[in-house]
Amino acid sequence: MSLMSSHWAEQGHEVTLLIRQEPVIPPYDLDARVAVHSLGGKERSSRWQRLLEYWKALRRLKQSAALASADVVVANGPWSALLLLMLGRRFKLVICDHNNPRGFGRHTRWLCRLLYPRADALIALTSTQRRYYEAHGYNRLVVQIPNPVNLVPSAGRTRQPIVLAVGRCSHQKGFDLLLAAWHLIRSDVAGWRLSIIGEGELRTQLERQAQELDLGSSVEFLPFSNDLASFYETASLLAVSSRFEGFPLVMLEAQTCGLPIVSFDCDFGPRDIITDQVDGLLCAPEDVGALAKGIKTLIDAPAVRQAMSLVALKTAQAYRMEKVGALWDALFKQLETGR
């Protein structure tokens, strides 16, 4: 919510960003007028330790002066929302799940079905996510508002023979499937390189997989960077191998830089952002062969990549901050007036 927090501060609202865990390091630059506070939580591995952290967070929320004076609270993620729903509150509560609810644990999904109807609004980032919520009886609450993108691309950078992938090295992002797909076509795309940017619990395992597949220098693993634009601008296409998504922001950032995309057609997000065969290619979910074929198709067709690049630039305009911000402004006005 860093981008939206800065936007709201620019609009003259008093904004406080509450972060459950330490350290307080927002992932994007924040407007200086946004106050940032931590609830002092810690990352825990065991279920019981996490439950204890949630209980501590609930106590700290009850004592939060910022929360006591808030008119509207936007909860980012299920457990933030669930904790806030357990409070006796005077503020309006808007829930925004940035990931796929189908990826939540069984108990989390049960609690969401039980408590989410008490919220004042539930944000669906995509039309697919909206239909999911409506199918679960949240019709009264659902408002569709996508994530914004504020990346400003540079001009004049030369595209390199690079297939780019960006995200956390986790089961969700499916980089193991991407490496398997790259293995299928590596010998047919000499001179091209797969660059995977991201950290995470599976990083070492993925590096080992690349070695076992004998991918050599055709694959590189890079740490996360705050200057992703430079990578989007010099790569030739983006590969998205996620098993599931909520709203893959990297796809919008890539399109803002005119990068065509090859992606699994997973729930949710890719099919809402990409028009198949127009500004990218959609492949059957978790189908390694289809992903390999899609990547090779675009590698072999520079004219198609160029045409898709032009369409991608136009697609990204719908997600500019001024357009997404207007949707949030309309929601806040509706919450204020009760209509």
CSV table of C-alpha atoms in Angstrom, one decimal:
chain,number,residue,atom,x,y,z
A,1,MET,CA,0.0,0.0,0.0
A,2,SER,CA,3.0,2.3,-0.1
A,3,LEU,CA,2.1,3.8,-3.5
A,4,MET,CA,-1.5,4.5,-2.4
A,5,SER,CA,-0.4,5.9,1.0
A,6,SER,CA,1.8,8.5,-0.8
A,7,HIS,CA,-1.1,9.3,-3.2
A,8,TRP,CA,-3.5,9.9,-0.3
A,9,ALA,CA,-1.0,12.1,1.5
A,10,GLU,CA,-0.6,14.1,-1.6
A,11,GLN,CA,-4.4,14.5,-1.7
A,12,GLY,CA,-4.2,16.1,1.8
A,13,HIS,CA,-5.3,13.2,3.9
A,14,GLU,CA,-3.5,12.4,7.2
A,15,VAL,CA,-2.0,8.9,6.5
A,16,THR,CA,-0.4,6.5,8.9
A,17,LEU,CA,1.2,3.2,7.6
A,18,LEU,CA,1.0,0.5,10.3
A,19,ILE,CA,3.4,-2.4,9.7
A,20,ARG,CA,3.0,-5.5,11.8
A,21,GLN,CA,6.6,-6.7,11.7
A,22,GLU,CA,10.0,-5.0,12.2
A,23,PRO,CA,12.1,-3.5,10.7
A,24,VAL,CA,10.1,-0.6,9.3
A,25,ILE,CA,11.4,-0.6,5.7
A,26,PRO,CA,8.6,0.2,3.2
A,27,PRO,CA,9.3,-1.4,-0.2
A,28,TYR,CA,8.8,1.9,-2.1
A,29,ASP,CA,9.7,5.5,-1.5
A,30,LEU,CA,7.0,7.1,0.7
A,31,ASP,CA,5.8,10.7,0.7
A,32,ALA,CA,7.4,12.4,3.7
A,33,ARG,CA,4.0,13.2,5.1
A,34,VAL,CA,3.1,9.5,5.6
A,35,ALA,CA,3.7,8.5,9.2
A,36,VAL,CA,5.1,4.9,9.6
A,37,HIS,CA,4.8,2.9,12.8
A,38,SER,CA,5.6,-0.7,13.6
A,39,LEU,CA,3.6,-3.0,15.8
A,40,GLY,CA,6.9,-4.7,16.8
A,41,GLY,CA,6.0,-8.1,15.5
A,42,LYS,CA,8.6,-10.8,14.6
A,43,GLU,CA,8.7,-13.4,11.8
A,44,ARG,CA,8.0,-16.8,13.4
A,45,SER,CA,8.3,-20.3,11.9
A,46,SER,CA,6.0,-22.4,14.0
A,47,ARG,CA,2.2,-22.1,14.0
A,48,TRP,CA,1.9,-21.5,17.7
A,49,GLN,CA,4.6,-18.8,17.7
A,50,ARG,CA,2.7,-17.1,14.8
A,51,LEU,CA,-0.5,-17.3,16.8
A,52,LEU,CA,1.2,-15.7,19.7
A,53,GLU,CA,2.5,-12.9,17.5
A,54,TYR,CA,-1.0,-12.3,16.2
A,55,TRP,CA,-2.4,-12.1,19.8
A,56,LYS,CA,0.4,-9.5,20.6
A,57,ALA,CA,-0.5,-7.6,17.5
A,58,LEU,CA,-4.1,-7.5,18.5
A,59,ARG,CA,-3.2,-6.0,21.9
A,60,ARG,CA,-1.0,-3.4,20.2
A,61,LEU,CA,-3.8,-2.5,17.7
A,62,LYS,CA,-6.1,-1.9,20.6
A,63,GLN,CA,-3.6,0.6,22.1
A,64,SER,CA,-2.8,2.3,18.8
A,65,ALA,CA,-3.5,6.1,18.9
A,66,ALA,CA,-3.4,6.2,15.1
A,67,LEU,CA,-6.1,3.5,14.9
A,68,ALA,CA,-8.2,5.2,17.5
A,69,SER,CA,-8.4,8.4,15.5
A,70,ALA,CA,-8.8,6.9,12.0
A,71,ASP,CA,-11.8,7.4,9.8
A,72,VAL,CA,-10.9,4.7,7.3
A,73,VAL,CA,-8.5,1.8,7.6
A,74,VAL,CA,-7.3,-0.2,4.6
A,75,ALA,CA,-6.2,-3.7,5.7
A,76,ASN,CA,-3.6,-5.3,3.5
A,77,GLY,CA,-3.8,-9.1,3.7
A,78,PRO,CA,-6.1,-11.5,5.5
A,79,TRP,CA,-4.5,-11.5,8.9
A,80,SER,CA,-4.4,-7.7,9.1
A,81,ALA,CA,-8.1,-7.7,8.2
A,82,LEU,CA,-9.0,-10.5,10.6
A,83,LEU,CA,-7.3,-8.8,13.5
A,84,LEU,CA,-9.0,-5.5,12.8
A,85,LEU,CA,-12.4,-7.2,12.5
A,86,MET,CA,-11.9,-8.5,16.0
A,87,LEU,CA,-11.7,-5.0,17.4
A,88,GLY,CA,-14.6,-2.9,18.6
A,89,ARG,CA,-14.2,-0.1,16.0
A,90,ARG,CA,-15.6,3.2,14.9
A,91,PHE,CA,-13.7,3.4,11.6
A,92,LYS,CA,-14.7,2.2,8.2
A,93,LEU,CA,-12.8,-1.0,7.2
A,94,VAL,CA,-11.7,-1.7,3.7
A,95,ILE,CA,-10.1,-5.1,3.0
A,96,CYS,CA,-7.6,-5.5,0.2
A,97,ASP,CA,-6.1,-9.0,-0.3
A,98,HIS,CA,-3.1,-8.7,-2.7
A,99,ASN,CA,-2.8,-12.4,-3.1
A,100,ASN,CA,-5.0,-15.2,-4.2
A,101,PRO,CA,-7.4,-16.3,-1.4
A,102,ARG,CA,-7.2,-19.8,-2.8
A,103,GLY,CA,-3.6,-19.8,-1.5
A,104,PHE,CA,-4.6,-19.1,2.1
A,105,GLY,CA,-4.6,-21.9,4.6
A,106,ARG,CA,-7.8,-23.8,5.4
A,107,HIS,CA,-8.3,-22.1,8.7
A,108,THR,CA,-7.6,-18.7,7.3
A,109,ARG,CA,-10.2,-19.2,4.6
A,110,TRP,CA,-12.7,-20.3,7.2
A,111,LEU,CA,-12.1,-17.2,9.3
A,112,CYS,CA,-12.3,-15.0,6.2
A,113,ARG,CA,-15.7,-16.4,5.3
A,114,LEU,CA,-16.9,-15.9,8.9
A,115,LEU,CA,-15.6,-12.4,9.5
A,116,TYR,CA,-15.2,-10.6,6.1
A,117,PRO,CA,-18.9,-9.8,5.9
A,118,ARG,CA,-18.4,-7.4,8.8
A,119,ALA,CA,-16.2,-5.2,6.7
A,120,ASP,CA,-17.4,-2.1,4.9
A,121,ALA,CA,-15.8,-2.9,1.5
A,122,LEU,CA,-13.7,-5.7,0.0
A,123,ILE,CA,-11.4,-4.7,-2.9
A,124,ALA,CA,-11.1,-7.1,-5.8
A,125,LEU,CA,-8.0,-6.3,-7.8
A,126,THR,CA,-9.2,-8.2,-10.9
A,127,SER,CA,-12.5,-9.2,-12.5
A,128,THR,CA,-11.6,-12.9,-11.8
A,129,GLN,CA,-11.1,-12.1,-8.1
A,130,ARG,CA,-14.3,-10.2,-8.0
A,131,ARG,CA,-16.2,-13.2,-9.4
A,132,TYR,CA,-14.6,-15.4,-6.8
A,133,TYR,CA,-15.7,-13.1,-4.0
A,134,GLU,CA,-19.2,-12.8,-5.4
A,135,ALA,CA,-19.4,-16.6,-5.6
A,136,HIS,CA,-18.7,-16.7,-1.9
A,137,GLY,CA,-21.5,-14.3,-1.0
A,138,TYR,CA,-19.6,-11.0,-0.7
A,139,ASN,CA,-21.6,-9.2,-3.4
A,140,ARG,CA,-22.6,-6.3,-1.2
A,141,LEU,CA,-19.0,-5.5,-0.3
A,142,VAL,CA,-17.0,-6.0,-3.5
A,143,VAL,CA,-15.5,-3.0,-5.3
A,144,GLN,CA,-13.0,-3.7,-8.2
A,145,ILE,CA,-9.9,-1.5,-8.0
A,146,PRO,CA,-6.6,-2.6,-9.5
A,147,ASN,CA,-3.2,-1.9,-8.2
A,148,PRO,CA,-1.5,1.3,-9.6
A,149,VAL,CA,1.8,1.5,-11.3
A,150,ASN,CA,4.0,4.6,-11.1
A,151,LEU,CA,7.1,3.4,-12.9
A,152,VAL,CA,8.6,6.0,-15.2
A,153,PRO,CA,10.6,4.3,-18.0
A,154,SER,CA,13.7,5.9,-19.5
A,155,ALA,CA,14.2,6.4,-23.2
A,156,GLY,CA,16.9,5.1,-25.5
A,157,ARG,CA,18.0,1.8,-23.8
A,158,THR,CA,18.9,-1.1,-26.1
A,159,ARG,CA,17.0,-4.4,-25.7
A,160,GLN,CA,19.3,-7.4,-24.9
A,161,PRO,CA,18.6,-11.1,-25.6
A,162,ILE,CA,17.3,-11.6,-22.0
A,163,VAL,CA,14.2,-13.4,-20.7
A,164,LEU,CA,13.4,-11.7,-17.4
A,165,ALA,CA,11.6,-13.2,-14.4
A,166,VAL,CA,11.0,-11.2,-11.2
A,167,GLY,CA,9.6,-12.3,-7.8
A,168,ARG,CA,10.2,-14.0,-4.6
A,169,CYS,CA,11.9,-17.4,-4.8
A,170,SER,CA,8.9,-19.3,-3.5
A,171,HIS,CA,6.7,-22.2,-4.5
A,172,GLN,CA,4.0,-19.7,-5.6
A,173,LYS,CA,6.2,-18.0,-8.2
A,174,GLY,CA,7.0,-21.3,-9.9
A,175,PHE,CA,10.6,-20.6,-10.9
A,176,ASP,CA,11.3,-24.4,-10.7
A,177,LEU,CA,8.8,-24.7,-13.6
A,178,LEU,CA,10.5,-21.8,-15.5
A,179,LEU,CA,13.9,-23.5,-15.2
A,180,ALA,CA,12.5,-26.7,-16.5
A,181,ALA,CA,11.0,-24.8,-19.4
A,182,TRP,CA,14.3,-23.1,-20.1
A,183,HIS,CA,16.0,-26.4,-20.1
A,184,LEU,CA,13.7,-27.6,-23.0
A,185,ILE,CA,14.7,-24.7,-25.3
A,186,ARG,CA,18.2,-23.7,-24.1
A,187,SER,CA,20.0,-25.3,-27.1
A,188,ASP,CA,17.5,-23.7,-29.5
A,189,VAL,CA,18.0,-20.1,-28.2
A,190,ALA,CA,21.8,-19.7,-28.2
A,191,GLY,CA,22.9,-16.3,-27.1
A,192,TRP,CA,19.9,-15.7,-24.9
A,193,ARG,CA,19.9,-15.6,-21.1
A,194,LEU,CA,17.3,-16.2,-18.4
A,195,SER,CA,17.7,-13.6,-15.6
A,196,ILE,CA,15.8,-14.3,-12.4
A,197,ILE,CA,15.6,-11.4,-9.9
A,198,GLY,CA,14.5,-12.1,-6.4
A,199,GLU,CA,15.4,-13.6,-3.0
A,200,GLY,CA,13.5,-16.1,-0.9
A,201,GLU,CA,13.5,-19.5,0.9
A,202,LEU,CA,13.9,-21.5,-2.3
A,203,ARG,CA,16.8,-19.5,-3.8
A,204,THR,CA,19.5,-22.1,-3.0
A,205,GLN,CA,17.2,-25.0,-4.2
A,206,LEU,CA,16.6,-23.2,-7.5
A,207,GLU,CA,20.3,-22.6,-8.0
A,208,ARG,CA,20.9,-26.3,-7.4
A,209,GLN,CA,18.2,-27.2,-9.9
A,210,ALA,CA,19.9,-24.9,-12.5
A,211,GLN,CA,23.2,-26.8,-11.9
A,212,GLU,CA,21.5,-30.2,-12.2
A,213,LEU,CA,19.9,-29.2,-15.5
A,214,ASP,CA,23.4,-28.0,-16.7
A,215,LEU,CA,22.0,-24.6,-17.6
A,216,GLY,CA,25.4,-23.0,-17.0
A,217,SER,CA,25.8,-19.3,-17.9
A,218,SER,CA,22.4,-19.3,-19.7
A,219,VAL,CA,20.8,-18.6,-16.3
A,220,GLU,CA,21.7,-16.0,-13.7
A,221,PHE,CA,20.2,-15.3,-10.3
A,222,LEU,CA,20.2,-11.7,-9.2
A,223,PRO,CA,19.3,-10.1,-5.9
A,224,PHE,CA,16.2,-7.9,-5.7
A,225,SER,CA,16.7,-4.4,-6.9
A,226,ASN,CA,14.9,-1.1,-6.3
A,227,ASP,CA,15.8,-0.2,-9.9
A,228,LEU,CA,13.7,-2.8,-11.7
A,229,ALA,CA,13.0,-0.3,-14.5
A,230,SER,CA,16.5,-0.7,-15.8
A,231,PHE,CA,16.0,-4.5,-16.1
A,232,TYR,CA,12.6,-4.2,-17.7
A,233,GLU,CA,14.0,-1.7,-20.2
A,234,THR,CA,16.9,-3.9,-21.3
A,235,ALA,CA,15.2,-7.3,-21.4
A,236,SER,CA,13.3,-8.5,-24.4
A,237,LEU,CA,10.4,-10.3,-22.7
A,238,LEU,CA,9.1,-11.2,-19.2
A,239,ALA,CA,8.3,-14.7,-18.2
A,240,VAL,CA,5.7,-15.3,-15.4
A,241,SER,CA,5.6,-18.9,-14.1
A,242,SER,CA,3.4,-18.4,-11.0
A,243,ARG,CA,1.2,-21.3,-9.8
A,244,PHE,CA,-1.3,-18.7,-8.5
A,245,GLU,CA,-1.4,-14.9,-8.2
A,246,GLY,CA,-3.4,-12.1,-6.7
A,247,PHE,CA,-2.4,-9.2,-8.9
A,248,PRO,CA,1.1,-9.6,-10.4
A,249,LEU,CA,2.4,-6.0,-10.2
A,250,VAL,CA,5.6,-7.0,-12.1
A,251,MET,CA,3.5,-7.6,-15.2
A,252,LEU,CA,2.2,-4.0,-15.1
A,253,GLU,CA,5.7,-2.6,-14.4
A,254,ALA,CA,7.0,-4.6,-17.4
A,255,GLN,CA,4.2,-3.3,-19.6
A,256,THR,CA,4.9,0.2,-18.6
A,257,CYS,CA,8.4,-0.3,-20.0
A,258,GLY,CA,6.9,-1.9,-23.2
A,259,LEU,CA,7.9,-5.5,-22.3
A,260,PRO,CA,5.9,-8.3,-23.9
A,261,ILE,CA,4.9,-11.1,-21.5
A,262,VAL,CA,4.7,-14.9,-21.6
A,263,SER,CA,2.7,-16.2,-18.6
A,264,PHE,CA,0.8,-19.1,-17.2
A,265,ASP,CA,-2.9,-18.4,-17.3
A,266,CYS,CA,-3.2,-18.9,-13.5
A,267,ASP,CA,-5.7,-17.4,-11.1
A,268,PHE,CA,-5.8,-14.5,-10.6
A,269,GLY,CA,-4.4,-11.7,-12.7
A,270,PRO,CA,-2.6,-12.7,-15.9
A,271,ARG,CA,-5.7,-13.0,-18.1
A,272,ASP,CA,-7.0,-9.7,-16.7
A,273,ILE,CA,-3.8,-7.9,-17.7
A,274,ILE,CA,-2.7,-9.7,-20.8
A,275,THR,CA,-4.7,-10.0,-24.0
A,276,ASP,CA,-3.5,-13.3,-25.5
A,277,GLN,CA,-1.7,-12.9,-28.8
A,278,VAL,CA,-2.0,-9.1,-28.6
A,279,ASP,CA,0.4,-7.9,-25.8
A,280,GLY,CA,1.6,-11.2,-24.6
A,281,LEU,CA,1.0,-15.0,-24.6
A,282,LEU,CA,-1.0,-17.0,-22.1
A,283,CYS,CA,-0.1,-20.7,-21.5
A,284,ALA,CA,-1.9,-23.5,-19.8
A,285,PRO,CA,-1.2,-23.3,-16.0
A,286,GLU,CA,1.8,-25.2,-14.8
A,287,ASP,CA,2.4,-26.6,-18.4
A,288,VAL,CA,6.2,-26.5,-18.7
A,289,GLY,CA,6.1,-27.5,-22.4
A,290,ALA,CA,3.6,-24.7,-23.2
A,291,LEU,CA,5.6,-22.2,-21.3
A,292,ALA,CA,8.8,-23.2,-23.2
A,293,LYS,CA,7.0,-23.0,-26.5
A,294,GLY,CA,5.6,-19.5,-25.7
A,295,ILE,CA,9.0,-18.2,-24.7
A,296,LYS,CA,10.6,-19.6,-27.9
A,297,THR,CA,7.8,-18.3,-30.1
A,298,LEU,CA,8.6,-14.7,-29.0
A,299,ILE,CA,12.3,-15.2,-29.1
A,300,ASP,CA,12.0,-16.3,-32.7
A,301,ALA,CA,9.7,-13.4,-33.7
A,302,PRO,CA,11.3,-10.0,-33.0
A,303,ALA,CA,8.6,-8.2,-35.1
A,304,VAL,CA,5.9,-9.8,-33.0
A,305,ARG,CA,7.7,-8.7,-29.8
A,306,GLN,CA,7.9,-5.1,-31.2
A,307,ALA,CA,4.2,-5.1,-32.0
A,308,MET,CA,3.3,-6.5,-28.6
A,309,SER,CA,5.5,-3.9,-26.9
A,310,LEU,CA,3.6,-1.0,-28.5
A,311,VAL,CA,0.3,-2.5,-27.3
A,312,ALA,CA,1.7,-3.2,-23.8
A,313,LEU,CA,2.5,0.5,-23.4
A,314,LYS,CA,-1.1,1.4,-24.1
A,315,THR,CA,-2.4,-1.3,-21.8
A,316,ALA,CA,-0.4,0.0,-18.9
A,317,GLN,CA,-2.0,3.4,-19.1
A,318,ALA,CA,-5.2,2.1,-17.5
A,319,TYR,CA,-3.2,1.5,-14.3
A,320,ARG,CA,-1.7,4.9,-13.9
A,321,MET,CA,-2.0,6.4,-10.4
A,322,GLU,CA,-4.4,9.2,-11.5
A,323,LYS,CA,-6.9,6.6,-12.8
A,324,VAL,CA,-6.6,4.2,-9.9
A,325,GLY,CA,-6.6,7.0,-7.4
A,326,ALA,CA,-9.9,8.3,-8.7
A,327,LEU,CA,-11.5,4.9,-8.0
A,328,TRP,CA,-10.3,5.0,-4.4
A,329,ASP,CA,-11.5,8.6,-4.0
A,330,ALA,CA,-15.0,7.5,-5.2
A,331,LEU,CA,-15.0,4.6,-2.7
A,332,PHE,CA,-14.0,6.9,0.2
A,333,LYS,CA,-16.7,9.3,-0.7
A,334,GLN,CA,-19.2,6.5,-0.8
A,335,LEU,CA,-18.1,5.3,2.6
A,336,GLU,CA,-18.4,8.8,4.0
A,337,THR,CA,-21.9,9.4,2.6
A,338,GLY,CA,-23.2,5.9,3.1
A,339,ARG,CA,-24.4,5.6,-0.5
